[in-house]
């Protein structure tokens, strides 16, 4: 066993998030607001997007450097054609868990083929149970029932337990916290509330819009008492809580109020082949140019190890100290 690849803060490289498309069929107000992502917005043209062959080649090199988890994301990964074909090629990589984050809109019809292709886990984003509130969040009037059908289909296909992510924006869907908790209690799926983050610039994030984890927990705890559960593994982003009455678990991703940079082992491969060492990075490194210039595996590996070894990112920690980055990459492109 070779020594793990460490960054400048001694964090190993473990997770690779691959954004397979910058496009999406939703316009969530906190991610791809219509004011920016309208018909004039220039999405990446096909030639600038990594092909599946290119993604698989890079993924293999990342796995050789210690990556054990690959998450496919976007944009909406299920709008990219034949994502099953990519999963089939990633699945044989040694010791890898493959998961996918989706808005669930296309999941009901695809859950079986995704599972057969080799997908291990799915995370479904759903920000409300109430139809009107959900419509305000996704901004395309997408029905809640279809996302719930996607969750059911994924569970029947063998992808359970499913993680359900809910981003909470004050004044828009914070009134849904209890209803969401009630819906998923006892379902076997794990609902995770996410603090609204200052990812990208398009969403015009303000601290006042964030409902801190402590407040979310207080509200749930007053309805159904909770107790803390130990993390599944070091560096787990969601803090785990259990309903004392046996109703299962709920999680909180407190990326704003409780920075977890010290354990961050994530690297992001954006749709166009740029590598980002932090969700809040303002610059990436172009691996596509290197790939397409005919670089050997050894040369690509050298680039990858150099990027990780030089990594010093800890954006959330710095934000907590009042130091902020002005220009950040949009979440739909870098991959959430
Ligand atoms: N389209 C897929 C989806 O929505 O699940 C995958 C991509 S999306 C960018 C990945 C995750 O990032 C989703 O759970 C989404 O809710 C979350 N997200 C996007 N913008 C966010 C923000 N500003 N703050 C917190 N979470 C955000
Ligand atoms: Fe699309 Fe996901 Fe962003 Fe919503 S959060 S706009 S579903 S990429
Ligand atoms: Fe990792 Fe950057 Fe998030 Fe910190 S802010 S946890 S370094 S992605």
mmCIF file of N, CA and C and ligand atoms in Angstrom, residues 23-26 28 30-32 72-77 101-104 123-127 165-168 194-200 203 205 255 331-332 335-336, ligand 1:
data_model
loop_
_atom_site.group_PDB
_atom_site.id
_atom_site.type_symbol
_atom_site.label_atom_id
_atom_site.label_comp_id
_atom_site.label_asym_id
_atom_site.label_seq_id
_atom_site.Cartn_x
_atom_site.Cartn_y
_atom_site.Cartn_z
ATOM 1 N N UNK A 23 -26.255 21.730 -17.394
ATOM 2 C CA UNK A 23 -27.663 22.033 -17.691
ATOM 3 C C UNK A 23 -28.588 21.406 -16.658
ATOM 4 N N UNK A 24 -29.794 21.961 -16.570
ATOM 5 C CA UNK A 24 -30.756 21.424 -15.609
ATOM 6 C C UNK A 24 -32.163 21.785 -16.070
ATOM 7 N N UNK A 25 -33.114 20.911 -15.735
ATOM 8 C CA UNK A 25 -34.518 21.180 -16.072
ATOM 9 C C UNK A 25 -35.237 21.948 -14.949
ATOM 10 N N UNK A 26 -34.554 22.247 -13.850
ATOM 11 C CA UNK A 26 -35.098 23.094 -12.781
ATOM 12 C C UNK A 26 -34.383 24.449 -12.819
ATOM 13 N N UNK A 28 -33.850 26.215 -9.620
ATOM 14 C CA UNK A 28 -33.915 26.470 -8.181
ATOM 15 C C UNK A 28 -33.384 27.870 -7.890
ATOM 16 N N UNK A 30 -31.967 29.173 -5.467
ATOM 17 C CA UNK A 30 -30.693 29.285 -4.750
ATOM 18 C C UNK A 30 -29.518 28.765 -5.577
ATOM 19 N N UNK A 31 -29.799 28.225 -6.774
ATOM 20 C CA UNK A 31 -28.734 27.587 -7.552
ATOM 21 C C UNK A 31 -28.659 28.123 -8.978
ATOM 22 N N UNK A 32 -29.776 28.049 -9.715
ATOM 23 C CA UNK A 32 -29.797 28.533 -11.104
ATOM 24 C C UNK A 32 -30.955 29.511 -11.302
ATOM 25 N N UNK A 72 -21.679 11.432 -9.007
ATOM 26 C CA UNK A 72 -22.044 12.096 -10.263
ATOM 27 C C UNK A 72 -23.077 13.167 -9.940
ATOM 28 N N UNK A 73 -22.842 14.351 -10.456
ATOM 29 C CA UNK A 73 -23.709 15.457 -10.122
ATOM 30 C C UNK A 73 -23.758 16.420 -11.302
ATOM 31 N N UNK A 74 -24.180 17.658 -11.050
ATOM 32 C CA UNK A 74 -24.268 18.608 -12.142
ATOM 33 C C UNK A 74 -24.599 19.985 -11.595
ATOM 34 N N UNK A 75 -25.366 20.708 -12.351
ATOM 35 C CA UNK A 75 -26.486 20.470 -13.222
ATOM 36 C C UNK A 75 -27.272 19.209 -12.792
ATOM 37 N N UNK A 76 -28.149 18.815 -13.668
ATOM 38 C CA UNK A 76 -28.924 17.619 -13.365
ATOM 39 C C UNK A 76 -28.327 16.437 -14.146
ATOM 40 N N UNK A 77 -27.690 15.505 -13.437
ATOM 41 C CA UNK A 77 -26.975 14.440 -14.149
ATOM 42 C C UNK A 77 -27.875 13.585 -15.048
ATOM 43 N N UNK A 101 -26.297 12.452 -7.335
ATOM 44 C CA UNK A 101 -27.213 13.425 -6.736
ATOM 45 C C UNK A 101 -28.132 13.930 -7.829
ATOM 46 N N UNK A 102 -29.432 13.877 -7.580
ATOM 47 C CA UNK A 102 -30.403 14.235 -8.618
ATOM 48 C C UNK A 102 -31.566 15.017 -8.022
ATOM 49 N N UNK A 103 -32.216 15.806 -8.866
ATOM 50 C CA UNK A 103 -33.425 16.484 -8.399
ATOM 51 C C UNK A 103 -34.630 15.531 -8.428
ATOM 52 N N UNK A 104 -34.425 14.311 -8.886
ATOM 53 C CA UNK A 104 -35.460 13.288 -8.802
ATOM 54 C C UNK A 104 -36.498 13.338 -9.905
ATOM 55 N N UNK A 123 -28.805 10.268 -3.953
ATOM 56 C CA UNK A 123 -29.271 11.348 -3.088
ATOM 57 C C UNK A 123 -30.268 12.153 -3.909
ATOM 58 N N UNK A 124 -31.445 12.365 -3.334
ATOM 59 C CA UNK A 124 -32.480 13.102 -4.065
ATOM 60 C C UNK A 124 -32.710 14.440 -3.374
ATOM 61 N N UNK A 125 -32.695 15.500 -4.144
ATOM 62 C CA UNK A 125 -32.945 16.821 -3.565
ATOM 63 C C UNK A 125 -34.445 17.109 -3.617
ATOM 64 N N UNK A 126 -34.979 17.527 -2.489
ATOM 65 C CA UNK A 126 -36.404 17.880 -2.428
ATOM 66 C C UNK A 126 -36.553 18.917 -1.323
ATOM 67 N N UNK A 127 -37.030 20.103 -1.682
ATOM 68 C CA UNK A 127 -36.982 21.229 -0.741
ATOM 69 C C UNK A 127 -38.313 21.528 -0.050
ATOM 70 N N UNK A 165 -32.033 15.497 0.303
ATOM 71 C CA UNK A 165 -31.440 16.794 0.667
ATOM 72 C C UNK A 165 -32.455 17.916 0.554
ATOM 73 N N UNK A 166 -32.578 18.726 1.593
ATOM 74 C CA UNK A 166 -33.464 19.890 1.534
ATOM 75 C C UNK A 166 -32.675 21.139 1.900
ATOM 76 N N UNK A 167 -32.525 22.054 0.949
ATOM 77 C CA UNK A 167 -31.876 23.336 1.232
ATOM 78 C C UNK A 167 -32.954 24.241 1.828
ATOM 79 N N UNK A 168 -32.620 24.903 2.925
ATOM 80 C CA UNK A 168 -33.615 25.764 3.577
ATOM 81 C C UNK A 168 -33.261 27.229 3.373
ATOM 82 N N UNK A 194 -29.924 21.219 4.605
ATOM 83 C CA UNK A 194 -28.675 21.890 4.210
ATOM 84 C C UNK A 194 -28.829 23.386 4.420
ATOM 85 N N UNK A 195 -27.883 23.967 5.118
ATOM 86 C CA UNK A 195 -27.889 25.433 5.233
ATOM 87 C C UNK A 195 -27.658 26.030 3.849
ATOM 88 N N UNK A 196 -28.432 27.024 3.537
ATOM 89 C CA UNK A 196 -28.300 27.730 2.260
ATOM 90 C C UNK A 196 -26.900 28.352 2.203
ATOM 91 N N UNK A 197 -26.149 28.022 1.135
ATOM 92 C CA UNK A 197 -24.745 28.447 1.055
ATOM 93 C C UNK A 197 -24.540 29.558 0.036
ATOM 94 N N UNK A 198 -23.447 30.269 0.216
ATOM 95 C CA UNK A 198 -23.072 31.342 -0.694
ATOM 96 C C UNK A 198 -22.282 30.800 -1.883
ATOM 97 N N UNK A 199 -22.775 29.701 -2.483
ATOM 98 C CA UNK A 199 -22.101 29.125 -3.648
ATOM 99 C C UNK A 199 -22.413 29.982 -4.868
ATOM 100 N N UNK A 200 -21.426 30.212 -5.715
ATOM 101 C CA UNK A 200 -21.636 31.034 -6.900
ATOM 102 C C UNK A 200 -21.972 32.470 -6.520
ATOM 103 N N UNK A 203 -27.047 33.723 -7.088
ATOM 104 C CA UNK A 203 -28.194 33.659 -6.170
ATOM 105 C C UNK A 203 -28.284 34.854 -5.207
ATOM 106 N N UNK A 205 -26.812 35.613 -2.524
ATOM 107 C CA UNK A 205 -26.916 35.087 -1.153
ATOM 108 C C UNK A 205 -26.742 36.195 -0.102
ATOM 109 N N UNK A 255 -22.865 23.812 6.557
ATOM 110 C CA UNK A 255 -21.651 24.309 5.893
ATOM 111 C C UNK A 255 -21.378 25.777 6.172
ATOM 112 N N UNK A 331 -22.547 26.734 -8.792
ATOM 113 C CA UNK A 331 -22.699 25.354 -8.311
ATOM 114 C C UNK A 331 -23.126 24.395 -9.436
ATOM 115 N N UNK A 332 -23.964 24.872 -10.361
ATOM 116 C CA UNK A 332 -24.477 23.989 -11.413
ATOM 117 C C UNK A 332 -23.372 23.538 -12.358
ATOM 118 N N UNK A 335 -20.571 21.432 -9.787
ATOM 119 C CA UNK A 335 -21.119 20.193 -9.222
ATOM 120 C C UNK A 335 -21.245 20.298 -7.724
ATOM 121 N N UNK A 336 -22.482 20.215 -7.213
ATOM 122 C CA UNK A 336 -22.719 20.421 -5.774
ATOM 123 C C UNK A 336 -22.210 19.281 -4.931
HETATM 124 N N1 LIG B 1 -29.398 18.748 -9.807
HETATM 125 C C1 LIG B 1 -29.009 17.849 -8.798
HETATM 126 C C2 LIG B 1 -29.763 18.117 -7.518
HETATM 127 O O1 LIG B 1 -30.357 19.168 -7.368
HETATM 128 O O2 LIG B 1 -29.721 17.237 -6.655
HETATM 129 C C3 LIG B 1 -27.520 17.788 -8.541
HETATM 130 C C4 LIG B 1 -26.766 19.100 -8.549
HETATM 131 S S1 LIG B 1 -27.152 20.215 -7.230
HETATM 132 C C5 LIG B 1 -26.061 21.555 -7.564
HETATM 133 C C6 LIG B 1 -26.429 19.382 -5.842
HETATM 134 C C7 LIG B 1 -26.934 19.786 -4.487
HETATM 135 O O3 LIG B 1 -26.532 21.117 -4.226
HETATM 136 C C8 LIG B 1 -28.440 19.760 -4.339
HETATM 137 O O4 LIG B 1 -28.808 18.999 -3.210
HETATM 138 C C9 LIG B 1 -28.791 21.217 -4.143
HETATM 139 O O5 LIG B 1 -29.926 21.381 -3.339
HETATM 140 C C10 LIG B 1 -27.543 21.756 -3.508
HETATM 141 N N2 LIG B 1 -27.396 23.208 -3.643
HETATM 142 C C11 LIG B 1 -27.402 23.936 -4.777
HETATM 143 N N3 LIG B 1 -27.217 25.241 -4.504
HETATM 144 C C12 LIG B 1 -27.079 25.339 -3.152
HETATM 145 C C13 LIG B 1 -26.860 26.426 -2.247
HETATM 146 N N4 LIG B 1 -26.730 27.675 -2.661
HETATM 147 N N5 LIG B 1 -26.765 26.132 -0.926
HETATM 148 C C14 LIG B 1 -26.876 24.861 -0.477
HETATM 149 N N6 LIG B 1 -27.065 23.805 -1.283
HETATM 150 C C15 LIG B 1 -27.179 24.038 -2.601
#
